[in-house]
Amino acid sequence: MSQRYEYGIDFDRIAAIDIHTHVEVDGHGHKAYTDELIEATEKYFKREPGALSSVDAVADLYRRHNTAAVVFTVDARTAMRHVPNSIEDLVAGAVRNRDVLIPFGSVDPWHERRAVHRVHELVRDYGVKGFKFHPSMQAFEPNDRRFYPIYEAIAEAAVPALFHTGQTGMGSGLPGGGRVKLRYSDPMLLDDVAADFPELTIVMAHPAVPWVDSQIAIAAHKANVYLDLSGWSPKYFPPQLVHAMGRQLRTKALFGTDFPYIALDRWRRDFETLDIDPAVVPLVYKQNAMRVLGLAP
């Protein structure tokens, strides 16, 4: 019988919500990505080899920091020819740690009708609170209308969709980048989706280098589009993004680390050095995410 997640987080007490954390291995030892991609990503982020993040380890860390974390994996089995770690196992872990973890689901878009069914199943039976897509890893153009029924199902469930945008550490340094194509993660492809699904909350993950100006324009133009600040140390944020965070994106930017690739302490330490309006800080750390998750007006 499935374990269904329900919120157990004290949102009045919790200091922040990290909208972007990865669970890389499940309780059965199944990994999110192929060994080749894991090794390349470890080199890109200068991580200790073999230090894969588990759901309970994420919970322990974030509990110590009084911070909630959105946890997910990526189902890219068609493009990567690799079955990811179990989403069911991830949700069970979030149920065990419901005081700090928020589970997102993932579907392989190339499964089309089965992906639509899977969206309904993960929301209805497992209680996931959103869905994660990585167009470059999943090798799909988000604005291809064959995938629109998936977005219709997510919009019907009234949960957000989080899309990787910009360059990626996945496959970085490998011949051909491990066959990972960056163009699928151009945020302009999501502008079509946001326009065609105004009822769907979309989060563009990461400062979308080399398309940051497009990303800023889309988030400012579309009321249903947000962006998260994960995957980069804040000291490397493009200056136009830092400028926009204090102005047109003050209610649109979300705290995210990309843990375990960017450490929680490092991200916070570097964020404190940015020249932004102090009134924006609580918006970024928690209040904007509360709206994205449907927990606040």
Short mmCIF file of C-alpha atoms in Angstrom, two decimals:
data_model
loop_
_atom_site.label_atom_id
_atom_site.label_comp_id
_atom_site.label_asym_id
_atom_site.label_seq_id
_atom_site.Cartn_x
_atom_site.Cartn_y
_atom_site.Cartn_z
CA MET A 1 0.00 0.00 0.00
CA SER A 2 1.32 3.46 -0.93
CA GLN A 3 2.38 6.01 1.66
CA ARG A 4 0.65 9.31 0.97
CA TYR A 5 2.44 12.51 1.91
CA GLU A 6 0.69 15.28 3.82
CA TYR A 7 2.38 18.44 5.06
CA GLY A 8 3.77 18.24 8.60
CA ILE A 9 5.91 21.38 8.42
CA ASP A 10 5.38 24.22 10.87
CA PHE A 11 5.62 27.01 8.30
CA ASP A 12 5.43 29.70 10.96
CA ARG A 13 8.54 28.32 12.65
CA ILE A 14 10.58 27.21 9.64
CA ALA A 15 13.15 29.79 8.56
CA ALA A 16 13.36 29.03 4.83
CA ILE A 17 12.24 26.74 2.00
CA ASP A 18 14.87 25.36 -0.38
CA ILE A 19 12.87 24.77 -3.55
CA HIS A 20 15.58 22.69 -5.27
CA THR A 21 17.31 19.66 -3.68
CA HIS A 22 18.23 16.34 -5.28
CA VAL A 23 17.85 12.84 -3.90
CA GLU A 24 20.45 10.79 -5.80
CA VAL A 25 20.03 7.29 -4.37
CA ASP A 26 17.14 5.33 -2.89
CA GLY A 27 16.97 2.74 -0.14
CA HIS A 28 17.60 -0.04 -2.66
CA GLY A 29 20.83 1.49 -3.97
CA HIS A 30 19.31 2.67 -7.27
CA LYS A 31 20.95 5.87 -8.52
CA ALA A 32 19.36 8.90 -10.15
CA TYR A 33 21.80 8.92 -13.08
CA THR A 34 24.29 6.73 -14.86
CA ASP A 35 27.72 6.30 -13.28
CA GLU A 36 29.26 8.27 -16.17
CA LEU A 37 26.99 11.27 -15.53
CA ILE A 38 27.50 11.08 -11.79
CA GLU A 39 31.28 11.10 -12.19
CA ALA A 40 31.17 14.05 -14.62
CA THR A 41 28.86 16.02 -12.32
CA GLU A 42 31.08 15.36 -9.31
CA LYS A 43 34.05 16.78 -11.21
CA TYR A 44 32.07 19.80 -12.39
CA PHE A 45 30.97 20.73 -8.87
CA LYS A 46 34.21 19.51 -7.24
CA ARG A 47 32.33 17.07 -5.03
CA GLU A 48 33.72 14.13 -3.12
CA PRO A 49 33.32 11.03 -5.34
CA GLY A 50 30.59 8.64 -4.30
CA ALA A 51 28.93 10.97 -1.77
CA LEU A 52 25.39 10.47 -3.06
CA SER A 53 22.52 12.20 -1.27
CA SER A 54 19.76 10.08 0.27
CA VAL A 55 16.38 11.33 1.40
CA ASP A 56 17.08 10.81 5.11
CA ALA A 57 20.47 12.52 4.88
CA VAL A 58 18.85 15.56 3.25
CA ALA A 59 16.23 15.64 6.01
CA ASP A 60 18.81 15.43 8.78
CA LEU A 61 20.83 18.30 7.35
CA TYR A 62 17.90 20.59 6.70
CA ARG A 63 16.31 19.87 10.06
CA ARG A 64 19.50 21.09 11.75
CA HIS A 65 19.21 24.33 9.77
CA ASN A 66 15.48 24.82 10.48
CA THR A 67 14.89 24.76 6.72
CA ALA A 68 12.37 22.86 4.61
CA ALA A 69 13.51 21.23 1.37
CA VAL A 70 11.72 20.27 -1.83
CA VAL A 71 13.18 16.89 -2.82
CA PHE A 72 13.05 15.13 -6.18
CA THR A 73 14.75 12.99 -8.77
CA VAL A 74 14.47 13.13 -12.58
CA ASP A 75 12.79 10.44 -14.68
CA ALA A 76 14.82 10.53 -17.91
CA ARG A 77 14.74 6.82 -18.67
CA THR A 78 13.99 7.17 -22.40
CA ALA A 79 16.75 9.69 -23.18
CA MET A 80 19.32 8.43 -20.65
CA ARG A 81 18.45 4.73 -20.96
CA HIS A 82 18.60 4.55 -17.21
CA VAL A 83 15.83 3.87 -14.70
CA PRO A 84 16.12 6.47 -11.92
CA ASN A 85 15.92 6.00 -8.18
CA SER A 86 12.42 5.25 -6.96
CA ILE A 87 9.99 8.14 -6.55
CA GLU A 88 7.88 5.91 -4.32
CA ASP A 89 10.90 5.43 -2.06
CA LEU A 90 11.51 9.18 -2.10
CA VAL A 91 7.91 9.89 -1.05
CA ALA A 92 8.13 7.29 1.72
CA GLY A 93 11.24 9.10 2.97
CA ALA A 94 9.41 12.42 2.83
CA VAL A 95 6.58 10.87 4.87
CA ARG A 96 9.14 9.79 7.49
CA ASN A 97 10.53 13.32 7.50
CA ARG A 98 7.39 15.31 6.84
CA ASP A 99 8.49 18.00 9.30
CA VAL A 100 11.13 19.24 6.80
CA LEU A 101 10.70 17.56 3.38
CA ILE A 102 8.32 18.29 0.50
CA PRO A 103 8.29 15.64 -2.28
CA PHE A 104 8.00 16.43 -5.99
CA GLY A 105 7.32 13.80 -8.61
CA SER A 106 8.85 13.36 -12.05
CA VAL A 107 7.57 11.75 -15.24
CA ASP A 108 9.29 10.78 -18.46
CA PRO A 109 7.61 13.07 -21.03
CA TRP A 110 8.25 10.56 -23.81
CA HIS A 111 5.83 8.16 -22.11
CA GLU A 112 3.08 10.60 -23.13
CA ARG A 113 -0.23 8.90 -22.13
CA ARG A 114 1.49 6.85 -19.42
CA ALA A 115 3.09 10.07 -18.14
CA VAL A 116 -0.36 11.67 -17.82
CA HIS A 117 -1.58 8.64 -15.87
CA ARG A 118 1.55 8.79 -13.73
CA VAL A 119 0.92 12.45 -12.87
CA HIS A 120 -2.57 11.58 -11.63
CA GLU A 121 -1.22 8.59 -9.70
CA LEU A 122 1.59 10.48 -7.99
CA VAL A 123 -0.73 13.28 -6.91
CA ARG A 124 -3.71 11.12 -5.92
CA ASP A 125 -1.97 8.15 -4.30
CA TYR A 126 1.33 9.63 -3.12
CA GLY A 127 0.52 13.27 -2.46
CA VAL A 128 3.43 14.83 -4.37
CA LYS A 129 3.37 18.63 -4.31
CA GLY A 130 4.87 19.39 -7.72
CA PHE A 131 6.79 17.94 -10.67
CA LYS A 132 10.41 18.27 -11.80
CA PHE A 133 11.50 18.30 -15.46
CA HIS A 134 15.00 18.51 -16.92
CA PRO A 135 14.54 19.11 -20.67
CA SER A 136 18.23 18.61 -21.51
CA MET A 137 18.47 15.29 -19.66
CA GLN A 138 15.03 14.21 -20.87
CA ALA A 139 15.81 15.37 -24.43
CA PHE A 140 12.53 17.15 -25.15
CA GLU A 141 11.36 20.57 -26.23
CA PRO A 142 8.94 21.71 -23.52
CA ASN A 143 6.75 23.62 -25.97
CA ASP A 144 6.12 20.59 -28.21
CA ARG A 145 2.35 20.16 -28.11
CA ARG A 146 2.60 16.39 -27.79
CA PHE A 147 3.55 17.03 -24.15
CA TYR A 148 0.69 19.43 -23.42
CA PRO A 149 -1.61 16.75 -21.92
CA ILE A 150 1.04 16.29 -19.20
CA TYR A 151 0.87 19.97 -18.31
CA GLU A 152 -2.93 19.82 -18.39
CA ALA A 153 -2.81 17.06 -15.77
CA ILE A 154 -0.38 19.02 -13.58
CA ALA A 155 -2.47 22.18 -13.87
CA GLU A 156 -5.59 20.19 -12.98
CA ALA A 157 -3.79 18.97 -9.85
CA ALA A 158 -3.00 22.61 -8.96
CA VAL A 159 0.69 21.90 -8.26
CA PRO A 160 3.74 23.63 -9.79
CA ALA A 161 6.08 22.40 -12.52
CA LEU A 162 9.82 23.02 -12.02
CA PHE A 163 11.92 23.05 -15.21
CA HIS A 164 15.71 23.05 -15.44
CA THR A 165 16.90 26.01 -17.53
CA GLY A 166 20.31 27.07 -18.80
CA GLN A 167 23.55 25.14 -18.86
CA THR A 168 23.98 22.01 -16.77
CA GLY A 169 26.70 20.17 -14.90
CA MET A 170 25.20 16.91 -16.17
CA GLY A 171 27.61 15.53 -18.74
CA SER A 172 29.92 18.53 -18.47
CA GLY A 173 33.41 17.73 -19.78
CA LEU A 174 32.38 14.50 -21.49
CA PRO A 175 32.73 14.02 -25.25
CA GLY A 176 29.55 15.50 -26.69
CA GLY A 177 28.54 16.48 -23.17
CA GLY A 178 27.27 12.95 -22.60
CA ARG A 179 24.77 13.60 -25.42
CA VAL A 180 23.03 16.20 -23.23
CA LYS A 181 21.81 19.07 -25.45
CA LEU A 182 21.63 22.51 -23.86
CA ARG A 183 19.15 24.01 -26.34
CA TYR A 184 16.28 22.05 -24.79
CA SER A 185 16.72 24.18 -21.66
CA ASP A 186 16.34 27.58 -23.32
CA PRO A 187 13.74 29.34 -21.12
CA MET A 188 12.08 30.86 -24.21
CA LEU A 189 10.59 27.41 -24.85
CA LEU A 190 8.82 27.75 -21.50
CA ASP A 191 7.38 31.12 -22.47
CA ASP A 192 5.09 29.25 -24.87
CA VAL A 193 4.02 26.84 -22.14
CA ALA A 194 3.37 29.66 -19.68
CA ALA A 195 1.25 31.53 -22.23
CA ASP A 196 -0.72 28.43 -23.21
CA PHE A 197 -1.23 27.33 -19.57
CA PRO A 198 -1.83 30.52 -17.55
CA GLU A 199 -3.28 28.39 -14.75
CA LEU A 200 -0.03 26.39 -14.41
CA THR A 201 2.61 27.67 -11.99
CA ILE A 202 6.03 27.29 -13.62
CA VAL A 203 9.41 27.63 -11.93
CA MET A 204 12.50 28.11 -14.09
CA ALA A 205 15.35 26.47 -12.20
CA HIS A 206 18.77 28.14 -11.92
CA PRO A 207 20.12 31.41 -13.29
CA ALA A 208 19.64 30.39 -16.93
CA VAL A 209 23.09 31.14 -18.33
CA PRO A 210 23.45 31.97 -21.23
CA TRP A 211 19.79 33.10 -21.44
CA VAL A 212 19.48 35.12 -18.22
CA ASP A 213 18.00 38.21 -19.90
CA SER A 214 15.28 36.06 -21.49
CA GLN A 215 14.61 34.40 -18.15
CA ILE A 216 14.20 37.75 -16.38
CA ALA A 217 11.85 39.00 -19.11
CA ILE A 218 9.67 35.89 -18.97
CA ALA A 219 9.36 35.89 -15.18
CA ALA A 220 8.52 39.60 -15.19
CA HIS A 221 6.00 39.24 -18.02
CA LYS A 222 4.13 36.10 -16.94
CA ALA A 223 2.32 36.18 -13.59
CA ASN A 224 2.46 32.37 -13.38
CA VAL A 225 6.26 32.11 -13.85
CA TYR A 226 8.94 32.19 -11.14
CA LEU A 227 12.65 31.39 -11.06
CA ASP A 228 14.82 29.68 -8.48
CA LEU A 229 18.37 30.69 -7.62
CA SER A 230 19.90 27.24 -7.35
CA GLY A 231 22.93 25.70 -9.00
CA TRP A 232 25.20 28.73 -8.63
CA SER A 233 26.93 30.29 -5.68
CA PRO A 234 25.21 33.71 -5.31
CA LYS A 235 28.57 35.47 -5.68
CA TYR A 236 28.55 34.31 -9.32
CA PHE A 237 25.00 35.47 -10.10
CA PRO A 238 24.85 37.61 -13.26
CA PRO A 239 24.60 41.29 -12.20
CA GLN A 240 21.36 41.89 -14.12
CA LEU A 241 19.73 39.06 -12.14
CA VAL A 242 20.82 40.55 -8.81
CA HIS A 243 19.44 43.91 -9.96
CA ALA A 244 16.11 42.36 -11.00
CA MET A 245 15.75 40.45 -7.72
CA GLY A 246 15.42 43.75 -5.88
CA ARG A 247 12.96 45.17 -8.38
CA GLN A 248 10.68 43.42 -10.89
CA LEU A 249 11.49 39.94 -9.57
CA ARG A 250 11.24 40.65 -5.84
CA THR A 251 8.12 38.43 -5.60
CA LYS A 252 9.36 35.94 -8.22
CA ALA A 253 12.81 34.77 -7.03
CA LEU A 254 13.06 31.62 -4.90
CA PHE A 255 15.77 30.31 -2.59
CA GLY A 256 17.28 27.11 -3.96
CA THR A 257 20.65 25.48 -3.58
CA ASP A 258 20.73 22.50 -5.99
CA PHE A 259 21.92 20.44 -2.99
CA PRO A 260 24.13 18.44 -2.85
CA TYR A 261 25.91 20.23 -5.71
CA ILE A 262 25.83 23.59 -3.88
CA ALA A 263 26.06 23.34 -0.07
CA LEU A 264 23.41 25.04 2.04
CA ASP A 265 25.90 26.93 4.22
CA ARG A 266 27.89 28.15 1.22
CA TRP A 267 24.81 29.43 -0.60
CA ARG A 268 23.55 31.35 2.43
CA ARG A 269 26.97 32.81 3.21
CA ASP A 270 27.43 34.07 -0.34
CA PHE A 271 23.85 35.36 -0.59
CA GLU A 272 24.49 37.61 2.41
CA THR A 273 27.18 39.47 0.42
CA LEU A 274 24.76 40.58 -2.32
CA ASP A 275 23.67 44.19 -2.52
CA ILE A 276 19.88 43.76 -2.39
CA ASP A 277 17.09 45.40 -0.42
CA PRO A 278 16.85 43.67 3.00
CA ALA A 279 13.06 43.60 2.58
CA VAL A 280 13.52 41.17 -0.32
CA VAL A 281 15.40 38.57 1.74
CA PRO A 282 12.37 37.01 3.52
CA LEU A 283 10.51 36.94 0.21
CA VAL A 284 13.31 34.96 -1.42
CA TYR A 285 13.90 32.63 1.51
CA LYS A 286 10.28 31.64 2.20
CA GLN A 287 7.33 33.80 1.24
CA ASN A 288 7.62 33.47 -2.55
CA ALA A 289 7.92 29.69 -2.24
CA MET A 290 4.80 29.61 -0.06
CA ARG A 291 2.83 31.08 -2.96
CA VAL A 292 4.37 28.70 -5.50
CA LEU A 293 3.39 25.74 -3.32
CA GLY A 294 -0.15 27.04 -2.90
CA LEU A 295 0.30 27.67 0.83
CA ALA A 296 -0.24 31.44 0.75
CA PRO A 297 -2.27 33.91 -1.37
#
